[in-house]
Amino acid sequence: MSQSYNSIKPNVIDDEMLQKAVEERWPEDIGKLAKSEGIDFKDVTELQLSFRNILQIDNLWQFENLTKLQLDNNIIEKIEALESLVHLVWLDLSFNNIEVIEGLDTLVKLQDLSLYNNRISKIEHMDTLQELQIFSIGKNNLTALEDVVYLRRFKKLRTLNLTGNPFCEEEQYVLFVVAHIPDLVYLDFKLVSDTTRELAVSKYHYLIDPLEHEEAQALAQLEEKLAKQKELEYHKTAFVEYLNGSFLFDSLYAEDTEAAKLAYLPGVDDLLQAYRKDFVSVCENLFNYGLKEYEKREAEVSEFYKGLHEALTANQQEGRKIILDFENRNKERLDEIHHATSYNIAESKRAEYNEDILQLSETLMTLEMQTVDQLEELIKDFEKNIAVIASTFIENVKGMMAQCRDLENRHHEKLLEISINTLEKSVKNELDEDLPDDVRELLVDKTTLVNMVNTSHNVHLLKIDMRECDILSNTYRWQASVTGKAFQNEIDRNRNRVKEIFQYIDNLQEQLDSIELLEPPE
């Protein structure tokens, strides 16, 4: 089945081999030209490296636009170094010494894959190949018929070749495969008949039914996960992710082991629960406010671009009307120049036409300057509106985060008071509660206890400050980005429009200059 290289000198894929392979694929005349001028491998879409005694795949990163790759009939042992070939549609690795399916994760566009005649014993590591339509893995070492179940994930798979594997000798091989991959059209180079399909379903429904149930559950879980991810992205765009609940509050105590110990002190648990309730309420208010402000921001941007589009459309229509009027007005004049009966008449007509071209240029540039002024006012108003929206949002965020800090400060004061009172009771042996040993160790020194409570408090305040900083930074970045984009787009538009006008006028002038007049009178 596999090839041996004991008596063969292995080759490596180097630049010389690649250059030669590319030249061989092109017609002789183009190949000579490419050889003399050099080949840009980025332009190559098909590459054949068959029968070259290649031991290791390497040096293909330059072929970033490759769609078809043939590496068959070599002595390759491992699938590797294909990561950059993200546009690959067709891959042939047949007749090699490959033992494991791997290294295909980035080939998400792959439709046709041949691993025929290798040493593979398990179908695996192909999850990302969701476009796969044709798969050949015949003449390998597949022994477990259950491996075929893995192929159910490829919903577009229609042609499958498994012939020559050990499990093909099993009596119910065909029915098992067809039952588990019901959309197969061809199996082992033969059309799957309706009769075969019906027999397969009848025989293996007891396996397929629970399998379909499991897949449906897995799909539902995946859809739920994707929906949550989409929702989270929406929250991030609004700058209020993880504020719809106790996430921020929980993060204050996530690594605060000392606070967990203090929770055992009398009255602290109730104090903590009340603090948590109020803190979460503020966060949820901020979350809901953030979503509403996001919609307001989006509406403002949408309204701006709508107005911008209307202004540009009016400008383009006016420009087209000016040019159309010019062309209609001067069409006859061009004919008159061509058919003038004397040099003087032709020269006079050409002078008139040249004057019209200059007038057209001035009219179009005037229209463009008017458009620039109009759009500049539009963008300035947009910038002001965005600044108001951003500043209002920022001030309200600061106010709500200040509420979080106030809650933390009040909680800290009460916690410190409870801690000191408990310490004093402990010193006087008046403490009735049975506390864990590690908690009692805290109640021996007032300075240590106060420092610990203060440290915990400072950590909490820092995390609140950091979350506030994230929201404000994102808002400032959004403000700069959305206004900066508007200004830059207008600069680019104006530059391109002026270039278009000059190019159009130059073409008219060249057209006029190319007209041959009668010889001037002596």
Short mmCIF file of C-alpha atoms in Angstrom, two decimals:
data_model
loop_
_atom_site.label_atom_id
_atom_site.label_comp_id
_atom_site.label_asym_id
_atom_site.label_seq_id
_atom_site.Cartn_x
_atom_site.Cartn_y
_atom_site.Cartn_z
CA MET A 1 0.00 0.00 0.00
CA SER A 2 2.53 2.59 1.13
CA GLN A 3 5.74 3.52 -0.55
CA SER A 4 9.23 2.94 0.80
CA TYR A 5 12.14 5.32 0.43
CA ASN A 6 14.92 2.98 1.58
CA SER A 7 16.29 2.90 -1.96
CA ILE A 8 15.07 6.37 -2.93
CA LYS A 9 16.72 9.69 -2.12
CA PRO A 10 14.07 11.86 -0.42
CA ASN A 11 13.54 15.34 -1.81
CA VAL A 12 12.62 18.56 -0.08
CA ILE A 13 10.29 21.19 -1.47
CA ASP A 14 12.69 24.03 -2.25
CA ASP A 15 12.43 27.12 -4.46
CA GLU A 16 14.01 25.34 -7.41
CA MET A 17 11.44 22.54 -7.33
CA LEU A 18 8.58 25.01 -6.97
CA GLN A 19 9.86 27.21 -9.80
CA LYS A 20 10.15 24.22 -12.10
CA ALA A 21 6.71 22.88 -11.15
CA VAL A 22 5.06 26.23 -11.90
CA GLU A 23 6.84 26.60 -15.25
CA GLU A 24 5.75 23.10 -16.29
CA ARG A 25 2.09 23.98 -15.74
CA TRP A 26 2.18 26.96 -18.09
CA PRO A 27 2.24 26.94 -21.91
CA GLU A 28 5.75 26.89 -23.38
CA ASP A 29 5.79 30.54 -24.50
CA ILE A 30 4.44 31.83 -21.16
CA GLY A 31 6.77 29.49 -19.29
CA LYS A 32 9.81 30.97 -21.03
CA LEU A 33 8.64 34.49 -20.24
CA ALA A 34 8.03 33.57 -16.60
CA LYS A 35 11.45 31.97 -16.37
CA SER A 36 13.14 35.11 -17.66
CA GLU A 37 11.11 37.62 -15.62
CA GLY A 38 10.49 35.55 -12.50
CA ILE A 39 7.26 34.14 -11.03
CA ASP A 40 5.20 35.62 -8.25
CA PHE A 41 3.96 32.54 -6.41
CA LYS A 42 1.02 34.56 -5.06
CA ASP A 43 -0.47 34.48 -8.56
CA VAL A 44 -0.37 30.68 -8.81
CA THR A 45 -3.70 28.90 -8.23
CA GLU A 46 -2.76 25.32 -9.17
CA LEU A 47 0.37 23.38 -8.23
CA GLN A 48 1.38 19.81 -9.09
CA LEU A 49 4.18 18.15 -7.11
CA SER A 50 3.46 14.50 -7.92
CA PHE A 51 6.12 11.76 -8.27
CA ARG A 52 8.97 13.85 -6.82
CA ASN A 53 10.00 11.67 -3.85
CA ILE A 54 8.96 14.39 -1.41
CA LEU A 55 9.39 13.31 2.20
CA GLN A 56 8.25 16.46 4.00
CA ILE A 57 5.76 19.20 3.07
CA ASP A 58 7.43 22.58 3.38
CA ASN A 59 7.96 26.00 1.80
CA LEU A 60 4.40 26.40 0.44
CA TRP A 61 3.51 29.51 2.44
CA GLN A 62 4.17 31.71 -0.60
CA PHE A 63 1.23 30.17 -2.51
CA GLU A 64 -1.42 32.00 -0.53
CA ASN A 65 -3.97 31.96 -3.38
CA LEU A 66 -3.58 28.29 -4.26
CA THR A 67 -6.87 26.45 -4.89
CA LYS A 68 -5.57 23.10 -6.17
CA LEU A 69 -2.59 21.14 -4.82
CA GLN A 70 -1.35 17.72 -5.94
CA LEU A 71 1.15 15.98 -3.65
CA ASP A 72 0.28 12.44 -4.64
CA ASN A 73 2.76 9.60 -5.25
CA ASN A 74 5.47 10.83 -2.91
CA ILE A 75 6.82 9.48 0.41
CA ILE A 76 5.20 12.08 2.70
CA GLU A 77 4.74 10.88 6.29
CA LYS A 78 2.98 13.82 7.88
CA ILE A 79 0.37 16.40 6.81
CA GLU A 80 1.89 19.74 7.79
CA ALA A 81 2.84 23.26 6.64
CA LEU A 82 -0.49 23.84 4.85
CA GLU A 83 -1.76 26.54 7.24
CA SER A 84 -1.40 29.44 4.82
CA LEU A 85 -3.29 27.72 1.97
CA VAL A 86 -6.65 28.95 3.20
CA HIS A 87 -8.18 29.11 -0.32
CA LEU A 88 -7.44 25.47 -1.11
CA VAL A 89 -10.44 23.68 -2.64
CA TRP A 90 -8.80 20.50 -3.97
CA LEU A 91 -6.04 18.53 -2.20
CA ASP A 92 -4.53 15.22 -3.32
CA LEU A 93 -2.28 13.40 -0.83
CA SER A 94 -2.87 9.90 -2.19
CA PHE A 95 -0.11 7.28 -2.45
CA ASN A 96 2.04 8.49 0.44
CA ASN A 97 3.05 7.16 3.89
CA ILE A 98 0.70 9.27 6.04
CA GLU A 99 -0.44 7.64 9.30
CA VAL A 100 -2.51 10.38 10.98
CA ILE A 101 -5.04 12.88 9.60
CA GLU A 102 -3.91 16.28 10.91
CA GLY A 103 -2.80 19.74 9.84
CA LEU A 104 -6.00 20.55 7.93
CA ASP A 105 -7.66 22.97 10.39
CA THR A 106 -7.27 26.15 8.30
CA LEU A 107 -8.42 24.60 5.01
CA VAL A 108 -12.04 25.59 5.60
CA LYS A 109 -12.82 25.91 1.86
CA LEU A 110 -11.67 22.39 1.00
CA GLN A 111 -14.22 20.50 -1.10
CA ASP A 112 -12.24 17.56 -2.50
CA LEU A 113 -9.74 15.61 -0.36
CA SER A 114 -7.91 12.43 -1.35
CA LEU A 115 -5.93 10.42 1.20
CA TYR A 116 -6.14 7.24 -0.86
CA ASN A 117 -3.44 4.60 -0.33
CA ASN A 118 -1.76 5.69 2.90
CA ARG A 119 -1.37 4.16 6.39
CA ILE A 120 -4.25 5.90 8.18
CA SER A 121 -6.06 3.86 10.87
CA LYS A 122 -8.58 6.45 12.14
CA ILE A 123 -10.78 9.15 10.60
CA GLU A 124 -10.27 12.24 12.80
CA HIS A 125 -9.15 15.88 13.06
CA MET A 126 -11.26 17.12 10.13
CA ASP A 127 -13.96 19.09 11.97
CA THR A 128 -13.31 22.40 10.20
CA LEU A 129 -13.77 20.95 6.69
CA GLN A 130 -17.48 21.73 6.54
CA GLU A 131 -17.39 22.35 2.76
CA LEU A 132 -16.14 18.81 2.05
CA GLN A 133 -18.05 17.18 -0.81
CA ILE A 134 -15.68 14.46 -2.06
CA PHE A 135 -13.54 12.33 0.26
CA SER A 136 -11.33 9.43 -0.75
CA ILE A 137 -9.66 7.39 1.99
CA GLY A 138 -9.60 3.98 0.34
CA LYS A 139 -6.69 1.54 0.75
CA ASN A 140 -5.75 2.59 4.27
CA ASN A 141 -5.77 0.74 7.61
CA LEU A 142 -9.33 1.50 8.77
CA THR A 143 -10.58 -1.45 10.82
CA ALA A 144 -13.39 -0.03 12.98
CA LEU A 145 -16.59 0.47 10.99
CA GLU A 146 -17.77 2.87 13.72
CA ASP A 147 -15.19 5.38 12.42
CA VAL A 148 -17.61 6.13 9.60
CA VAL A 149 -19.97 7.80 12.10
CA TYR A 150 -17.45 10.67 12.31
CA LEU A 151 -18.30 11.57 8.71
CA ARG A 152 -21.90 12.47 9.61
CA ARG A 153 -20.71 16.00 10.52
CA PHE A 154 -19.96 16.78 6.86
CA LYS A 155 -23.42 17.78 5.64
CA LYS A 156 -22.23 18.43 2.06
CA LEU A 157 -20.43 15.09 1.61
CA ARG A 158 -21.84 13.31 -1.45
CA THR A 159 -18.98 11.14 -2.77
CA LEU A 160 -17.04 8.77 -0.53
CA ASN A 161 -14.42 6.17 -1.32
CA LEU A 162 -13.52 3.65 1.41
CA THR A 163 -12.74 0.64 -0.73
CA GLY A 164 -9.68 -1.41 0.16
CA ASN A 165 -9.85 -0.85 3.93
CA PRO A 166 -10.05 -3.89 6.24
CA PHE A 167 -13.57 -3.02 7.45
CA CYS A 168 -14.88 -3.24 3.88
CA GLU A 169 -14.80 -7.04 4.28
CA GLU A 170 -17.59 -6.92 6.85
CA GLU A 171 -20.89 -8.28 5.53
CA GLN A 172 -23.02 -5.20 6.35
CA TYR A 173 -20.38 -2.64 5.41
CA VAL A 174 -22.34 -0.88 2.64
CA LEU A 175 -25.63 -0.74 4.57
CA PHE A 176 -23.87 0.58 7.69
CA VAL A 177 -22.16 3.39 5.75
CA VAL A 178 -25.29 4.39 3.81
CA ALA A 179 -27.41 4.37 6.98
CA HIS A 180 -25.02 6.66 8.82
CA ILE A 181 -24.38 9.01 5.87
CA PRO A 182 -27.86 9.20 4.33
CA ASP A 183 -27.08 11.94 1.78
CA LEU A 184 -24.33 9.98 0.02
CA VAL A 185 -24.76 9.80 -3.74
CA TYR A 186 -21.68 7.72 -4.58
CA LEU A 187 -19.97 5.11 -2.40
CA ASP A 188 -16.84 3.37 -3.65
CA PHE A 189 -17.41 4.65 -7.21
CA LYS A 190 -20.98 3.29 -7.32
CA LEU A 191 -24.28 5.14 -7.27
CA VAL A 192 -26.20 4.52 -4.04
CA SER A 193 -29.59 3.13 -5.09
CA ASP A 194 -32.90 3.91 -3.42
CA THR A 195 -33.23 0.23 -2.57
CA THR A 196 -29.90 0.22 -0.75
CA ARG A 197 -30.88 3.37 1.10
CA GLU A 198 -34.20 1.89 2.25
CA LEU A 199 -32.53 -1.33 3.42
CA ALA A 200 -29.91 0.65 5.32
CA VAL A 201 -32.50 2.78 7.12
CA SER A 202 -34.57 -0.28 7.99
CA LYS A 203 -31.64 -2.25 9.35
CA TYR A 204 -29.92 0.45 11.38
CA HIS A 205 -32.74 2.76 12.52
CA TYR A 206 -32.18 1.60 16.12
CA LEU A 207 -28.69 3.17 15.92
CA ILE A 208 -29.59 6.21 13.83
CA ASP A 209 -32.60 7.41 15.88
CA PRO A 210 -30.68 7.97 19.16
CA LEU A 211 -27.76 9.36 17.17
CA GLU A 212 -29.99 11.95 15.50
CA HIS A 213 -31.44 12.83 18.92
CA GLU A 214 -27.95 13.41 20.31
CA GLU A 215 -26.98 15.50 17.29
CA ALA A 216 -30.14 17.60 17.64
CA GLN A 217 -29.30 18.24 21.29
CA ALA A 218 -25.71 19.13 20.39
CA LEU A 219 -26.95 21.47 17.66
CA ALA A 220 -29.35 23.16 20.07
CA GLN A 221 -26.53 23.64 22.58
CA LEU A 222 -24.30 25.06 19.86
CA GLU A 223 -26.99 27.48 18.70
CA GLU A 224 -27.54 28.57 22.29
CA LYS A 225 -23.80 29.11 22.71
CA LEU A 226 -23.59 31.12 19.49
CA ALA A 227 -26.61 33.18 20.53
CA LYS A 228 -24.93 33.99 23.84
CA GLN A 229 -21.71 34.92 22.04
CA LYS A 230 -23.65 37.19 19.69
CA GLU A 231 -25.43 38.78 22.65
CA LEU A 232 -22.11 39.31 24.41
CA GLU A 233 -20.66 40.99 21.32
CA TYR A 234 -23.67 43.29 21.29
CA HIS A 235 -23.07 44.15 24.95
CA LYS A 236 -19.38 44.81 24.23
CA THR A 237 -20.32 47.13 21.38
CA ALA A 238 -22.47 49.01 23.89
CA PHE A 239 -19.49 49.03 26.35
CA VAL A 240 -21.56 47.38 29.12
CA GLU A 241 -20.59 43.71 28.87
CA TYR A 242 -20.93 41.70 32.10
CA LEU A 243 -22.91 44.43 33.85
CA ASN A 244 -26.24 42.58 33.50
CA GLY A 245 -25.93 40.71 36.77
CA SER A 246 -23.46 40.08 39.55
CA PHE A 247 -20.36 39.67 37.36
CA LEU A 248 -18.63 42.86 38.50
CA PHE A 249 -19.56 42.32 42.14
CA ASP A 250 -18.34 38.72 42.06
CA SER A 251 -15.07 39.86 40.51
CA LEU A 252 -14.43 42.06 43.56
CA TYR A 253 -14.30 38.95 45.74
CA ALA A 254 -13.03 36.41 43.21
CA GLU A 255 -9.48 36.40 44.59
CA ASP A 256 -10.16 37.98 47.99
CA THR A 257 -9.58 35.04 50.36
CA GLU A 258 -9.45 37.27 53.43
CA ALA A 259 -12.92 38.66 52.70
CA ALA A 260 -14.22 35.09 52.58
CA LYS A 261 -12.89 34.55 56.08
CA LEU A 262 -14.45 37.76 57.37
CA ALA A 263 -17.81 36.56 56.08
CA TYR A 264 -17.91 34.20 59.09
CA LEU A 265 -18.00 37.11 61.53
CA PRO A 266 -21.40 37.77 63.15
CA GLY A 267 -23.58 40.00 60.95
CA VAL A 268 -21.17 40.12 58.01
CA ASP A 269 -23.10 37.67 55.85
CA ASP A 270 -26.30 39.75 56.05
CA LEU A 271 -24.27 42.89 55.45
CA LEU A 272 -22.66 41.32 52.38
CA GLN A 273 -25.97 40.16 50.93
CA ALA A 274 -27.48 43.63 51.26
CA TYR A 275 -24.38 45.16 49.67
CA ARG A 276 -24.52 42.68 46.81
CA LYS A 277 -28.20 43.40 46.12
CA ASP A 278 -27.68 47.16 45.96
CA PHE A 279 -24.47 46.87 43.93
CA VAL A 280 -26.02 44.56 41.34
CA SER A 281 -29.01 46.89 41.05
CA VAL A 282 -26.72 49.79 40.11
CA CYS A 283 -24.88 47.61 37.59
CA GLU A 284 -28.11 46.53 35.94
CA ASN A 285 -29.27 50.15 35.74
CA LEU A 286 -26.00 51.01 34.04
CA PHE A 287 -26.37 48.03 31.70
CA ASN A 288 -29.87 49.00 30.59
CA TYR A 289 -28.86 52.63 30.21
CA GLY A 290 -25.83 51.57 28.15
CA LEU A 291 -27.97 49.57 25.72
CA LYS A 292 -30.33 52.51 25.20
CA GLU A 293 -27.40 54.85 24.63
CA TYR A 294 -25.91 52.42 22.13
CA GLU A 295 -29.13 52.50 20.10
CA LYS A 296 -29.03 56.29 20.27
CA ARG A 297 -25.44 56.34 19.01
CA GLU A 298 -26.28 53.98 16.17
CA ALA A 299 -29.31 56.07 15.20
CA GLU A 300 -27.20 59.24 15.12
CA VAL A 301 -24.57 57.62 12.90
CA SER A 302 -27.25 56.16 10.62
CA GLU A 303 -29.00 59.52 10.28
CA PHE A 304 -25.72 61.23 9.44
CA TYR A 305 -24.84 58.79 6.67
CA LYS A 306 -28.37 59.03 5.32
CA GLY A 307 -28.01 62.81 5.04
CA LEU A 308 -24.54 62.40 3.58
CA HIS A 309 -25.85 60.00 0.94
CA GLU A 310 -28.68 62.36 0.00
CA ALA A 311 -26.26 65.28 -0.40
CA LEU A 312 -23.84 63.23 -2.50
CA THR A 313 -26.65 61.85 -4.64
CA ALA A 314 -27.89 65.36 -5.38
CA ASN A 315 -24.33 66.42 -6.23
CA GLN A 316 -23.82 63.45 -8.55
CA GLN A 317 -27.11 64.08 -10.32
CA GLU A 318 -26.27 67.75 -10.81
CA GLY A 319 -22.81 66.81 -12.09
CA ARG A 320 -24.22 64.28 -14.55
CA LYS A 321 -26.74 66.89 -15.78
CA ILE A 322 -23.96 69.44 -16.38
CA ILE A 323 -21.87 66.92 -18.32
CA LEU A 324 -24.86 65.67 -20.32
CA ASP A 325 -25.81 69.24 -21.27
CA PHE A 326 -22.22 69.89 -22.33
CA GLU A 327 -22.02 66.74 -24.45
CA ASN A 328 -25.37 67.42 -26.13
CA ARG A 329 -24.41 71.03 -26.77
CA ASN A 330 -21.02 70.23 -28.25
CA LYS A 331 -21.78 67.06 -30.18
CA GLU A 332 -22.76 69.05 -33.26
CA ARG A 333 -19.73 71.32 -32.84
CA LEU A 334 -17.38 68.33 -33.01
CA ASP A 335 -19.07 67.28 -36.24
CA GLU A 336 -18.71 70.82 -37.56
CA ILE A 337 -14.98 70.79 -36.77
CA HIS A 338 -14.57 67.44 -38.53
CA HIS A 339 -16.46 68.61 -41.61
CA ALA A 340 -15.35 72.26 -41.76
CA THR A 341 -14.78 73.51 -45.32
CA SER A 342 -11.92 75.75 -44.35
CA TYR A 343 -9.15 75.95 -41.79
CA ASN A 344 -10.40 79.23 -40.38
CA ILE A 345 -13.88 77.86 -39.74
CA ALA A 346 -12.50 74.71 -38.10
CA GLU A 347 -10.08 76.70 -35.95
CA SER A 348 -12.90 79.02 -34.87
CA LYS A 349 -15.14 76.08 -33.93
CA ARG A 350 -12.30 74.41 -32.07
CA ALA A 351 -11.62 77.59 -30.11
CA GLU A 352 -15.27 77.76 -29.12
CA TYR A 353 -15.21 74.12 -28.06
CA ASN A 354 -12.02 74.65 -26.07
CA GLU A 355 -13.66 77.58 -24.29
CA ASP A 356 -16.63 75.36 -23.44
CA ILE A 357 -14.27 72.73 -21.98
CA LEU A 358 -12.66 75.35 -19.74
CA GLN A 359 -16.11 76.56 -18.71
CA LEU A 360 -17.17 72.98 -17.96
CA SER A 361 -14.10 72.47 -15.77
CA GLU A 362 -14.86 75.64 -13.83
CA THR A 363 -18.54 74.68 -13.40
CA LEU A 364 -17.73 71.17 -12.16
CA MET A 365 -15.09 72.45 -9.74
CA THR A 366 -17.49 75.10 -8.44
CA LEU A 367 -20.10 72.41 -7.85
CA GLU A 368 -17.53 70.30 -6.03
CA MET A 369 -16.51 73.20 -3.79
CA GLN A 370 -20.18 73.82 -2.96
CA THR A 371 -20.50 70.13 -2.10
CA VAL A 372 -17.38 70.28 0.08
CA ASP A 373 -18.82 73.25 1.99
CA GLN A 374 -22.18 71.49 2.40
CA LEU A 375 -20.60 68.25 3.63
CA GLU A 376 -18.21 70.12 5.92
CA GLU A 377 -21.18 71.70 7.70
CA LEU A 378 -22.90 68.30 7.84
CA ILE A 379 -19.83 66.66 9.35
CA LYS A 380 -19.31 69.48 11.87
CA ASP A 381 -22.90 69.14 13.05
CA PHE A 382 -22.38 65.39 13.28
CA GLU A 383 -19.20 65.90 15.31
CA LYS A 384 -21.07 68.18 17.74
CA ASN A 385 -23.93 65.71 18.13
CA ILE A 386 -21.53 62.84 18.74
CA ALA A 387 -19.66 64.90 21.32
CA VAL A 388 -22.91 65.63 23.19
CA ILE A 389 -23.98 61.96 23.11
CA ALA A 390 -20.55 60.79 24.30
CA SER A 391 -20.19 63.38 27.06
CA THR A 392 -23.72 62.72 28.35
CA PHE A 393 -23.04 58.98 28.43
CA ILE A 394 -19.68 59.49 30.15
CA GLU A 395 -21.15 61.73 32.86
CA ASN A 396 -23.92 59.27 33.62
CA VAL A 397 -21.47 56.37 33.70
CA LYS A 398 -19.31 58.29 36.16
CA GLY A 399 -22.36 58.95 38.31
CA MET A 400 -23.41 55.30 38.41
CA MET A 401 -19.87 54.07 39.06
CA ALA A 402 -19.68 56.64 41.87
CA GLN A 403 -22.74 54.94 43.35
CA CYS A 404 -20.82 51.63 43.25
CA ARG A 405 -17.90 53.26 45.09
CA ASP A 406 -20.26 54.78 47.67
CA LEU A 407 -21.76 51.35 48.31
CA GLU A 408 -18.28 49.87 48.69
CA ASN A 409 -17.24 52.65 51.08
CA ARG A 410 -20.34 52.20 53.26
CA HIS A 411 -19.88 48.46 53.28
CA HIS A 412 -16.24 48.91 54.23
CA GLU A 413 -17.09 51.17 57.16
CA LYS A 414 -19.66 48.73 58.53
CA LEU A 415 -17.37 45.75 57.94
CA LEU A 416 -14.54 47.50 59.76
CA GLU A 417 -16.85 48.32 62.65
CA ILE A 418 -18.06 44.69 62.91
CA SER A 419 -14.49 43.36 62.65
CA ILE A 420 -13.18 45.57 65.45
CA ASN A 421 -16.17 44.81 67.71
CA THR A 422 -15.70 41.09 67.12
CA LEU A 423 -11.98 41.42 67.87
CA GLU A 424 -12.72 43.19 71.16
CA LYS A 425 -15.22 40.49 72.15
CA SER A 426 -12.72 37.80 71.25
CA VAL A 427 -10.02 39.38 73.40
CA LYS A 428 -12.49 39.50 76.33
CA ASN A 429 -13.63 35.92 75.64
CA GLU A 430 -17.16 37.25 75.14
CA LEU A 431 -17.54 35.81 71.63
CA ASP A 432 -20.33 33.23 71.56
CA GLU A 433 -19.98 32.17 67.92
CA ASP A 434 -17.91 29.11 67.03
CA LEU A 435 -15.59 30.44 64.32
CA PRO A 436 -13.14 28.44 62.15
CA ASP A 437 -9.53 28.45 63.31
CA ASP A 438 -8.25 30.49 60.36
CA VAL A 439 -10.85 33.17 61.14
CA ARG A 440 -9.92 33.25 64.85
CA GLU A 441 -6.31 33.79 63.83
CA LEU A 442 -7.38 37.14 62.40
CA LEU A 443 -8.82 38.27 65.73
CA VAL A 444 -5.59 38.70 67.64
CA ASP A 445 -4.24 42.05 66.52
CA LYS A 446 -6.23 45.21 65.69
CA THR A 447 -3.62 46.74 63.39
CA THR A 448 -3.31 43.57 61.32
CA LEU A 449 -7.08 43.20 61.11
CA VAL A 450 -7.63 46.82 60.07
CA ASN A 451 -4.87 46.62 57.45
CA MET A 452 -6.38 43.48 56.01
CA VAL A 453 -9.87 45.02 55.76
CA ASN A 454 -8.41 48.19 54.21
CA THR A 455 -6.38 46.22 51.67
CA SER A 456 -9.47 44.29 50.62
CA HIS A 457 -11.37 47.57 50.33
CA ASN A 458 -8.66 49.13 48.14
CA VAL A 459 -8.67 46.12 45.83
CA HIS A 460 -12.44 46.43 45.42
CA LEU A 461 -12.20 50.14 44.63
CA LEU A 462 -9.44 49.48 42.11
CA LYS A 463 -11.58 46.96 40.23
CA ILE A 464 -14.50 49.38 40.15
CA ASP A 465 -12.18 52.11 38.86
CA MET A 466 -10.78 49.81 36.19
CA ARG A 467 -14.26 48.87 34.95
CA GLU A 468 -15.19 52.54 34.79
CA CYS A 469 -11.96 53.29 32.95
CA ASP A 470 -12.75 50.59 30.38
CA ILE A 471 -16.17 52.09 29.63
CA LEU A 472 -14.83 55.63 29.35
CA SER A 473 -11.86 54.59 27.18
CA ASN A 474 -14.12 52.66 24.82
CA THR A 475 -16.44 55.66 24.55
CA TYR A 476 -13.59 58.07 23.79
CA ARG A 477 -12.19 55.66 21.20
CA TRP A 478 -15.61 55.28 19.57
CA GLN A 479 -16.08 59.06 19.45
CA ALA A 480 -12.67 59.61 17.85
CA SER A 481 -13.14 56.74 15.43
CA VAL A 482 -16.60 57.62 14.16
CA THR A 483 -15.84 61.31 13.65
CA GLY A 484 -12.36 60.67 12.30
CA LYS A 485 -13.79 58.23 9.76
CA ALA A 486 -16.34 60.79 8.60
CA PHE A 487 -13.66 63.45 8.04
CA GLN A 488 -11.24 61.03 6.35
CA ASN A 489 -13.94 59.65 4.06
CA GLU A 490 -14.75 63.18 2.92
CA ILE A 491 -11.09 63.96 2.28
CA ASP A 492 -10.75 60.80 0.19
CA ARG A 493 -14.02 61.49 -1.65
CA ASN A 494 -13.02 65.05 -2.51
CA ARG A 495 -9.57 63.96 -3.68
CA ASN A 496 -11.05 61.26 -5.93
CA ARG A 497 -13.73 63.61 -7.30
CA VAL A 498 -11.22 66.31 -8.22
CA LYS A 499 -9.09 63.64 -9.87
CA GLU A 500 -12.14 62.43 -11.84
CA ILE A 501 -12.91 65.97 -13.03
CA PHE A 502 -9.33 66.62 -14.15
CA GLN A 503 -9.17 63.27 -15.91
CA TYR A 504 -12.47 63.91 -17.71
CA ILE A 505 -11.35 67.39 -18.81
CA ASP A 506 -7.98 66.02 -19.96
CA ASN A 507 -9.75 63.37 -22.05
CA LEU A 508 -11.91 66.03 -23.68
CA GLN A 509 -8.84 68.14 -24.40
CA GLU A 510 -6.98 65.18 -25.88
CA GLN A 511 -9.99 64.37 -28.02
CA LEU A 512 -10.08 67.93 -29.29
CA ASP A 513 -6.33 68.05 -29.91
CA SER A 514 -6.45 64.81 -31.87
CA ILE A 515 -8.73 66.32 -34.53
CA GLU A 516 -6.77 66.97 -37.71
CA LEU A 517 -7.66 70.28 -39.37
CA LEU A 518 -7.25 71.34 -42.96
CA GLU A 519 -3.93 72.91 -43.85
CA PRO A 520 -3.93 76.60 -42.86
CA PRO A 521 -3.97 79.08 -45.78
CA GLU A 522 -0.62 80.50 -46.86
#
